[in-house]
XYZ file of C-alpha atoms in Angstrom:
618
model
C 24.764 -9.689 -38.845
C 24.541 -8.638 -35.191
C 26.822 -10.205 -32.586
C 25.693 -12.769 -30.037
C 25.042 -11.584 -26.478
C 27.950 -11.526 -24.051
C 27.669 -11.640 -20.252
C 30.693 -9.879 -18.800
C 30.013 -9.638 -15.066
C 27.476 -8.967 -12.294
C 27.637 -6.300 -9.584
C 25.919 -5.291 -6.364
C 24.158 -2.087 -7.454
C 23.050 0.927 -5.393
C 19.617 1.867 -6.773
C 19.671 5.317 -5.141
C 23.161 6.387 -6.215
C 22.749 4.417 -9.478
C 26.230 2.942 -9.396
C 27.972 -0.419 -9.110
C 29.404 -1.240 -5.686
C 31.251 -4.549 -5.905
C 31.370 -7.647 -8.135
C 28.878 -10.387 -7.299
C 31.215 -13.004 -5.838
C 32.495 -14.268 -2.521
C 31.141 -13.085 0.844
C 29.017 -9.937 0.599
C 27.260 -7.579 2.991
C 23.759 -6.672 1.832
C 22.313 -3.250 2.658
C 19.078 -1.363 1.967
C 18.586 0.166 -1.494
C 20.613 -2.533 -3.247
C 19.935 -4.734 -6.232
C 22.019 -6.621 -8.797
C 23.115 -5.308 -12.199
C 24.334 -7.489 -15.047
C 27.005 -6.144 -17.412
C 25.770 -7.505 -20.747
C 26.358 -6.498 -24.348
C 24.405 -7.180 -27.553
C 21.265 -8.314 -25.718
C 17.574 -7.552 -26.240
C 16.449 -9.265 -23.038
C 18.100 -10.406 -19.806
C 16.604 -12.854 -17.293
C 17.763 -13.114 -13.661
C 17.125 -16.531 -12.066
C 18.018 -16.613 -8.377
C 18.442 -19.954 -6.595
C 16.888 -22.149 -9.305
C 13.639 -20.263 -9.674
C 13.006 -18.896 -6.163
C 13.039 -15.463 -7.792
C 12.892 -14.859 -11.544
C 12.872 -11.436 -13.186
C 13.072 -10.496 -16.855
C 14.323 -7.085 -18.041
C 13.817 -5.744 -21.559
C 16.167 -2.764 -21.493
C 19.402 -1.491 -20.045
C 20.847 -1.023 -17.466
C 19.819 -4.674 -16.757
C 18.857 -4.303 -13.097
C 17.302 -7.237 -11.254
C 13.725 -6.303 -10.251
C 13.800 -3.094 -12.278
C 15.824 0.099 -12.217
C 15.595 2.029 -8.918
C 14.075 -0.896 -6.990
C 15.832 -2.629 -4.139
C 15.533 -6.357 -3.528
C 15.990 -8.439 -0.396
C 18.343 -11.435 -0.388
C 18.709 -13.386 2.812
C 21.805 -14.664 4.597
C 23.324 -17.763 3.023
C 24.809 -19.079 -0.179
C 23.124 -18.221 -3.477
C 23.420 -18.900 -7.176
C 22.309 -16.410 -9.817
C 21.903 -17.552 -13.410
C 21.915 -14.815 -16.076
C 20.384 -15.570 -19.468
C 20.891 -12.961 -22.192
C 18.996 -13.202 -25.480
C 19.010 -11.411 -28.795
C 17.813 -12.164 -32.303
C 21.228 -13.662 -33.011
C 21.418 -16.066 -30.109
C 21.691 -16.408 -26.343
C 24.259 -16.673 -23.567
C 24.125 -18.064 -20.029
C 26.426 -17.476 -17.088
C 26.138 -18.347 -13.388
C 27.462 -16.462 -10.388
C 27.880 -17.864 -6.868
C 27.971 -15.649 -3.801
C 27.163 -15.598 -0.097
C 25.313 -12.999 1.966
C 26.894 -12.806 5.404
C 24.498 -10.397 7.103
C 20.710 -10.394 7.409
C 19.272 -7.579 5.235
C 16.176 -5.608 6.100
C 13.202 -7.436 4.615
C 10.337 -5.591 2.937
C 8.253 -5.721 6.124
C 9.413 -4.653 9.514
C 10.945 -7.425 11.664
C 10.757 -7.255 15.468
C 13.777 -5.604 17.023
C 12.729 -5.886 20.667
C 9.950 -7.612 22.564
C 6.806 -5.515 22.797
C 6.737 -3.638 26.100
C 3.295 -5.062 26.902
C 1.714 -8.410 25.942
C 0.202 -8.280 22.478
C -1.994 -10.731 20.559
C 0.132 -10.564 17.412
C 3.855 -10.128 16.692
C 4.957 -6.527 16.963
C 7.841 -4.370 15.903
C 9.174 -1.134 17.299
C 11.109 0.344 14.397
C 10.831 0.761 10.668
C 13.224 -0.645 8.110
C 14.681 2.841 7.631
C 16.180 2.775 11.110
C 13.726 5.447 12.275
C 11.610 4.371 15.184
C 7.897 3.909 14.818
C 5.999 5.422 17.729
C 3.871 2.304 18.430
C 4.198 -1.383 17.533
C 2.492 -2.178 14.230
C 1.593 -5.736 13.172
C 3.418 -7.787 10.614
C 3.166 -11.452 9.643
C 5.485 -13.838 11.493
C 5.607 -15.971 8.326
C 8.735 -15.466 6.215
C 8.573 -13.729 2.866
C 9.761 -14.754 -0.550
C 12.655 -12.828 -2.042
C 10.191 -10.688 -4.017
C 8.181 -9.678 -0.963
C 5.191 -12.032 -0.799
C 4.207 -13.777 2.409
C 5.300 -17.390 1.975
C 2.194 -19.191 3.228
C 2.929 -22.911 3.518
C 0.578 -25.702 4.675
C 1.418 -27.337 7.991
C 2.074 -31.060 8.243
C -1.517 -31.652 9.378
C -3.220 -29.120 7.096
C -6.279 -30.354 5.256
C -6.670 -29.013 1.690
C -10.087 -28.535 0.114
C -10.184 -27.648 -3.593
C -13.114 -25.752 -5.120
C -13.887 -25.531 -8.837
C -16.858 -24.413 -10.897
C -16.466 -27.819 -12.586
C -16.701 -29.639 -9.282
C -19.531 -31.220 -7.306
C -20.434 -30.911 -3.640
C -20.622 -34.707 -3.489
C -16.878 -34.889 -4.233
C -14.204 -35.325 -1.522
C -12.589 -31.948 -2.308
C -9.314 -33.247 -3.735
C -7.578 -31.506 -6.610
C -8.887 -34.209 -8.966
C -12.366 -34.231 -7.427
C -13.064 -30.695 -6.190
C -16.217 -29.454 -4.532
C -18.230 -26.703 -6.182
C -19.382 -24.173 -3.577
C -17.676 -22.096 -0.898
C -20.248 -23.213 1.676
C -19.403 -26.882 1.137
C -15.682 -26.172 1.348
C -16.071 -24.231 4.597
C -18.080 -27.099 6.102
C -15.142 -29.440 5.412
C -12.357 -27.459 7.120
C -11.789 -27.700 10.874
C -12.161 -24.725 13.170
C -8.869 -23.994 14.939
C -6.702 -25.850 12.404
C -4.341 -24.591 9.668
C -6.574 -25.978 6.919
C -6.648 -24.544 3.403
C -9.452 -23.809 0.942
C -8.239 -23.314 -2.634
C -10.463 -21.835 -5.372
C -9.536 -22.561 -8.971
C -8.230 -19.548 -10.863
C -10.513 -18.289 -13.602
C -13.611 -19.464 -11.743
C -16.647 -17.305 -11.025
C -18.179 -18.625 -7.785
C -21.212 -17.857 -5.681
C -20.231 -15.567 -2.833
C -18.273 -16.893 0.136
C -20.775 -14.896 2.203
C -20.605 -15.678 5.953
C -17.245 -16.905 7.275
C -16.884 -18.426 10.766
C -13.695 -20.556 10.916
C -10.334 -19.783 12.601
C -6.809 -21.032 12.097
C -4.420 -22.428 14.706
C -2.168 -19.388 15.151
C -0.680 -16.523 13.201
C 2.204 -18.776 12.192
C -0.258 -21.480 11.164
C -3.325 -19.618 9.916
C -6.277 -20.976 8.050
C -5.663 -19.936 4.436
C -8.279 -19.231 1.769
C -6.522 -18.835 -1.551
C -6.363 -19.912 -5.210
C -4.784 -22.653 -7.290
C -4.205 -23.262 -10.971
C -2.430 -21.432 -13.763
C -0.900 -18.197 -12.421
C -1.701 -16.346 -15.648
C -5.427 -16.977 -15.196
C -7.564 -14.393 -13.349
C -7.930 -14.606 -9.611
C -11.096 -16.520 -8.671
C -14.152 -14.299 -8.179
C -15.619 -15.112 -4.776
C -18.256 -12.383 -4.372
C -18.460 -10.867 -0.920
C -17.296 -11.896 2.544
C -18.923 -11.338 5.944
C -17.359 -11.846 9.369
C -20.536 -12.045 11.459
C -21.290 -10.051 14.577
C -20.813 -11.761 17.973
C -18.238 -14.219 16.604
C -14.550 -14.597 17.409
C -12.393 -15.424 14.392
C -8.636 -15.716 14.765
C -5.684 -16.268 12.438
C -7.174 -16.432 8.962
C -5.592 -15.249 5.707
C -7.394 -14.482 2.451
C -4.898 -14.588 -0.390
C -5.110 -14.082 -4.184
C -8.903 -13.727 -4.352
C -11.201 -11.316 -6.205
C -14.007 -9.897 -4.047
C -15.991 -8.423 -6.943
C -19.555 -7.493 -5.925
C -20.874 -8.461 -9.331
C -24.441 -7.173 -9.128
C -22.988 -3.697 -8.440
C -20.405 -3.933 -11.240
C -21.691 -1.694 -14.018
C -19.128 -2.989 -16.532
C -20.676 -6.471 -16.651
C -23.292 -7.485 -19.242
C -26.857 -7.344 -17.933
C -26.088 -4.794 -15.212
C -29.331 -3.506 -13.660
C -28.983 -0.312 -11.619
C -32.299 -1.001 -9.866
C -30.696 -4.043 -8.201
C -27.804 -2.116 -6.717
C -27.935 -2.523 -2.936
C -25.674 -1.683 0.014
C -23.540 -4.825 -0.207
C -19.935 -4.439 0.879
C -17.025 -6.371 -0.569
C -15.715 -7.434 2.845
C -17.882 -6.626 5.859
C -15.993 -7.756 8.978
C -17.831 -7.504 12.297
C -16.122 -10.410 14.131
C -13.560 -9.867 16.854
C -10.247 -11.701 16.914
C -6.479 -11.339 16.853
C -5.768 -10.522 13.195
C -7.197 -10.943 9.716
C -4.718 -10.942 6.830
C -5.537 -9.967 3.224
C -2.841 -10.249 0.565
C -2.899 -10.112 -3.243
C -6.675 -9.625 -3.224
C -8.861 -7.346 -5.302
C -11.918 -5.703 -3.727
C -14.211 -3.816 -6.076
C -17.661 -2.362 -6.679
C -18.974 -2.579 -3.095
C -20.706 0.203 -1.205
C -17.555 -0.017 0.903
C -14.944 -2.387 -0.445
C -13.471 -3.282 2.951
C -15.214 -2.429 6.210
C -13.692 -3.407 9.567
C -15.958 -2.477 12.474
C -14.947 -4.901 15.191
C -12.096 -5.214 17.710
C -9.536 -6.957 15.541
C -6.270 -5.996 13.920
C -5.744 -6.215 10.172
C -2.808 -6.717 7.874
C -3.554 -5.571 4.332
C -0.761 -6.198 1.809
C -0.479 -5.735 -1.943
C -4.217 -5.562 -2.555
C -6.145 -3.519 -5.129
C -9.197 -1.700 -3.744
C -11.180 0.169 -6.376
C -14.543 1.431 -7.622
C -16.578 1.560 -4.421
C -19.709 3.633 -5.053
C -23.086 4.498 -3.599
C -26.375 4.479 -5.472
C -27.928 7.645 -4.088
C -26.261 8.122 -0.712
C -23.306 10.312 0.142
C -20.963 7.870 1.941
C -18.922 5.158 0.254
C -15.368 4.240 1.220
C -12.607 2.213 -0.335
C -11.723 1.047 3.168
C -13.368 1.964 6.459
C -11.783 0.918 9.759
C -13.333 1.394 13.180
C -11.812 -1.420 15.249
C -12.384 0.059 18.700
C -13.904 -2.246 21.307
C -16.479 0.285 22.467
C -16.176 3.287 20.159
C -14.209 5.184 22.810
C -11.030 3.241 23.616
C -8.727 3.157 20.549
C -8.475 -0.185 18.781
C -5.433 -2.307 17.998
C -2.732 -0.978 15.645
C -2.960 -2.176 12.045
C -0.844 -2.174 8.890
C -1.665 -1.299 5.277
C 1.205 -1.597 2.839
C 1.922 -1.695 -0.893
C -1.757 -1.502 -1.868
C -3.515 0.407 -4.652
C -6.610 2.457 -3.757
C -8.241 3.971 -6.842
C -11.519 5.669 -7.789
C -13.428 4.916 -4.580
C -16.583 6.687 -3.446
C -18.065 7.662 -6.816
C -19.245 6.384 -10.173
C -18.313 7.902 -13.528
C -21.904 7.765 -14.816
C -24.298 7.596 -11.868
C -22.779 10.086 -9.408
C -24.142 13.626 -9.669
C -21.523 16.420 -9.749
C -23.305 17.944 -6.726
C -23.395 14.695 -4.732
C -22.305 14.650 -1.096
C -19.819 11.878 -1.895
C -17.390 14.571 -2.960
C -17.313 15.611 0.705
C -17.910 12.392 2.640
C -16.475 9.492 0.574
C -12.788 8.605 0.574
C -10.222 6.061 -0.520
C -9.201 5.340 3.085
C -11.386 6.386 6.006
C -9.664 5.336 9.211
C -12.023 6.418 11.938
C -11.066 8.462 14.971
C -11.242 5.683 17.570
C -9.666 2.996 15.425
C -6.189 1.851 16.306
C -3.199 3.821 15.044
C -2.289 2.822 11.492
C 0.858 2.297 9.489
C 0.065 3.164 5.862
C 3.065 2.878 3.587
C 4.137 2.337 -0.018
C 0.577 2.635 -1.367
C -0.812 4.294 -4.492
C -3.838 6.381 -3.474
C -5.658 7.977 -6.399
C -8.878 9.599 -7.647
C -10.881 9.489 -4.412
C -14.324 11.060 -4.421
C -13.070 13.323 -1.661
C -9.952 12.665 0.436
C -7.244 10.150 -0.339
C -6.514 9.276 3.292
C -8.199 10.274 6.527
C -5.820 9.092 9.247
C -8.013 10.176 12.119
C -6.539 7.845 14.787
C -2.993 8.980 14.033
C -0.072 6.801 13.071
C 2.523 6.717 10.326
C 1.972 7.639 6.664
C 5.152 7.142 4.632
C 6.484 6.475 1.118
C 3.061 6.741 -0.523
C 2.118 8.163 -3.931
C -1.064 10.256 -4.090
C -2.517 11.094 -7.521
C -5.420 13.436 -8.305
C -7.390 13.096 -5.086
C -9.665 16.044 -4.412
C -7.703 16.372 -1.186
C -4.600 14.300 -0.519
C -5.146 13.554 3.131
C -4.731 14.451 6.746
C -3.126 13.028 9.815
C -4.433 13.594 13.325
C -2.930 13.075 16.783
C -2.018 9.604 18.015
C -5.250 9.111 19.918
C -3.898 6.136 21.898
C -1.199 8.454 23.293
C -1.238 12.102 22.118
C 2.312 12.630 23.366
C 3.594 10.200 20.719
C 4.242 11.667 17.265
C 2.091 11.164 14.202
C 4.421 10.876 11.234
C 4.036 12.081 7.639
C 7.226 11.411 5.676
C 8.604 10.696 2.205
C 5.218 10.928 0.472
C 4.632 12.402 -2.981
C 1.373 14.158 -3.899
C 1.162 14.912 -7.627
C -1.212 15.747 -10.476
C -4.130 17.080 -8.478
C -6.639 18.093 -11.131
C -10.033 18.049 -9.401
C -11.868 19.073 -6.251
C -10.539 21.505 -3.690
C -6.924 20.717 -4.542
C -5.781 20.334 -0.931
C -2.414 18.756 -0.193
C -1.791 17.536 3.353
C -3.340 18.608 6.630
C -1.832 18.114 10.062
C -4.673 18.499 12.531
C -4.716 18.988 16.320
C -1.448 17.146 16.781
C 0.567 17.730 19.914
C 3.577 16.044 18.340
C 4.056 15.669 14.575
C 6.923 14.786 12.235
C 6.478 16.094 8.674
C 9.595 15.418 6.659
C 10.809 14.801 3.090
C 7.383 15.124 1.433
C 6.693 16.498 -2.064
C 3.431 18.218 -3.015
C 3.981 19.214 -6.607
C 2.481 20.469 -9.843
C -1.205 21.021 -9.190
C -3.165 21.079 -12.455
C -5.727 23.576 -13.713
C -8.797 21.566 -12.687
C -7.977 21.659 -8.971
C -9.111 24.299 -6.523
C -6.946 26.774 -4.655
C -6.689 25.050 -1.286
C -3.271 25.016 0.383
C -0.475 22.605 -0.419
C -0.288 22.063 3.334
C -2.446 23.166 6.232
C -0.956 22.861 9.713
C -3.794 23.370 12.138
C -3.028 23.184 15.848
C -5.881 25.484 16.896
C -8.596 23.135 15.481
C -10.934 25.731 13.977
C -9.354 26.317 10.565
C -9.376 22.804 9.104
C -10.293 22.212 5.489
C -11.307 18.636 6.333
C -11.990 18.163 10.022
C -12.400 21.495 11.741
C -14.177 21.058 15.058
C -14.078 23.791 17.722
C -15.274 21.263 20.331
C -11.998 19.328 20.121
C -9.268 20.149 22.657
C -6.716 22.649 21.454
C -3.125 21.448 21.511
C -1.003 23.800 23.570
C 2.786 23.414 23.778
C 2.740 21.368 20.583
C 5.928 20.228 18.846
C 6.310 20.093 15.048
C 9.298 18.830 13.082
C 9.070 20.262 9.559
C 12.081 19.397 7.430
C 13.095 19.038 3.790
C 9.598 19.264 2.342
C 8.985 20.704 -1.127
C 5.664 22.366 -2.000
C 6.079 23.292 -5.652
C 3.387 25.058 -7.692
C 0.731 23.498 -5.495
C -0.521 26.363 -3.324
C 0.569 28.127 -0.164
C 1.248 26.514 3.189
C -0.964 27.749 6.045
C 0.070 27.594 9.701
C -2.562 28.031 12.410
C -0.397 27.916 15.519
C -0.295 29.008 19.107
C 2.668 31.105 20.308
C 3.766 28.184 22.493
C 4.168 25.843 19.498
C 7.760 24.639 19.097
C 8.879 24.195 15.484
C 12.083 22.511 14.395
C 12.267 23.477 10.703
C 14.881 23.395 7.982
C 15.242 22.799 4.270
C 11.616 23.471 3.265
C 10.715 25.000 -0.115
C 7.343 26.772 -0.494
C 7.253 28.071 -4.059
C 3.915 29.808 -3.460
C 4.886 31.059 -0.029
C 3.682 30.413 3.510
C 0.890 32.072 5.465
C 0.783 32.726 9.225
C -2.741 33.971 10.046
C -2.762 36.171 13.109
C 0.871 37.052 12.582
C 2.169 34.036 14.521
C 5.440 33.092 12.826
C 7.764 31.103 15.116
C 11.483 31.710 15.060
C 11.948 28.132 13.900
C 10.070 28.873 10.675
C 11.541 32.030 9.209
C 12.323 32.513 5.542
C 15.884 31.488 4.634
C 16.047 29.270 7.744
C 12.959 27.077 7.960
C 11.578 27.877 4.524
C 12.398 29.514 1.222
C 10.521 30.693 -1.852
C 13.361 30.135 -4.290
C 15.241 27.101 -5.506
C 16.757 25.691 -8.676
C 15.858 22.115 -9.602
C 16.967 19.909 -12.514
C 13.470 19.050 -13.837
C 10.639 20.204 -11.539
C 7.916 19.832 -14.193
C 7.942 16.034 -13.897
C 4.508 14.478 -13.466
C 2.803 11.089 -13.773
C 2.253 11.345 -17.526
C 5.935 12.083 -18.068
C 6.886 9.168 -15.815
C 4.708 6.821 -17.863
C 6.420 8.040 -21.003
C 9.804 7.362 -19.406
C 8.967 3.652 -19.123
C 7.719 3.477 -22.726
C 3.980 3.723 -22.048
C 1.120 6.097 -22.873
C 1.626 9.606 -21.514
C -1.535 9.992 -19.410
C -2.472 9.627 -15.761
C -5.409 7.407 -16.754
C -3.126 5.019 -18.622
C -0.774 4.781 -15.656
C -3.654 3.965 -13.293
C -5.164 1.439 -15.711
C -1.937 -0.501 -15.383
C -1.517 0.082 -11.646
C -4.871 -1.506 -10.773
C -3.876 -4.707 -12.600
C -1.048 -5.329 -10.130
C -1.156 -8.833 -8.641
C 1.322 -11.534 -7.790
C 1.164 -12.996 -11.306
C 1.703 -9.527 -12.810
C 3.625 -7.481 -10.215
C 5.772 -4.817 -11.863
C 8.152 -2.615 -9.953
C 7.447 0.270 -12.379
C 3.954 0.599 -10.862
C 5.038 0.915 -7.238
C 5.540 4.142 -5.265
C 9.206 3.364 -4.660
C 9.897 3.531 -8.405
C 7.575 6.424 -9.285
C 8.506 8.551 -6.293
C 12.224 8.073 -6.945
C 11.738 9.339 -10.516
C 9.627 12.327 -9.435
C 12.099 13.188 -6.688
C 14.874 13.082 -9.251
C 13.327 16.153 -10.851
C 14.024 17.978 -7.590
C 17.496 16.561 -7.063
C 16.278 14.376 -4.196
């Protein structure tokens, strides 16, 4: 007979070094890349319950790490209690630990560190949570987060709540016991300029929200459109959403909703291709301070999210998938053009911890020769949009390019899987002297299209550091692993000889690995300054025209040779390592089901990238 579980101790755990730091007791200093590990024997399952249910996580295998192996958590200053429950077939054990955090840890979004240098309509920050400065202030929500990283929207004391259910009636008062039935009725009952809430019942399939016109009170007290009911039930399907032209809409958050454009969804019974139109999932043409989407799904639109108005956006932990066009050649997962006049760059915006998959094309109805494989992308951020922060996203299987970061910005800690081209980053259009930043991204398993890794285009100042472009598969073309194009004419994605050439450009190129993924091409002027070190180009580097700066010589800035512990790691092998089916498709099938009720650390870039980097000793 097996022994009962025993809980021996708990430790602060470094998820990067994979080692215990100190026992979980007394006054503790919390730092980035930390979690909590339980020392438990004879257990089949361990549950971590922090502060009486404020955060609960269940682990089914050793080493019993809270929130999953290789995933940091954020615990705020103050006193805390952690209850550990260990179970096996023979019995269970429970033990509680009390401790106090005496410093404020970095939270999963970027808190303000200084006032913005100029007045701004939304809260700003000037640095990332890595301690490295961001070049411009990017938006974040002023509302606090839960310990597991969700914005903690809370009704104000005067908030009015309107409940909507498919079982309701529009003659009802909109209470939880007597809900209304339609989105239009609910919107007519909330007050413009107030922090009122509309709550759709989970599992419901509603007529479309359609045109939205109401604002909240402020970014701290937004109007919230969200869901209620059993968390295990599907998010409510609310069709499409339109922010109309010539309207001003401020401080509204759409949370835990499913914008499924049903008449374009070919997986549903009764689908009729002849009825497929140009409907978008979210079509936002209204100006305002900021629109916030979190824990939403957007699927099957011509474009799933289209922002073409002077507003900022905050897009967090959303799934955006299966945009497609019925005969045209342009369909985007997300399209942003938030300039006021199409010339002056728009406001900065933030996209974080989202999943973008299979946008721009249809498995059955898209011809192999269609123009979508050139013009349709997972993320198309237009040239005169505001600079963007795109981080910690999964970006996969785009018709053409994973990310077009045309207005410049920061692209960091993302995972790119089997896009026909991974993406490119252009100069910071709002201020070309500021750097565009490409760092700590992993591009893996390219198996289709031109097989391009990253492009750095026309930048006067660029930081390209700690990226991996690895293990291109046989179905991908022979485009470079990286193409650095300062001269503008040799771009695989956005070559344009009419654009100004960047003279006296500066490029920081450090600690990147391009492994079995093609050469790296450098189209540079002699006056380009390169600060390079620690780069590995397994297939070599090319300097057309013979221009090879002193800062990028073999054995100083780059090398062809290296020895790594397990460089063949790929997405299929990662999925096997967590006990799942060994295919890219199986991994992505799980990734697109991410939502608050089913959020798993194993399907985030922080976990996957850490495992892939481990194969290269990083």
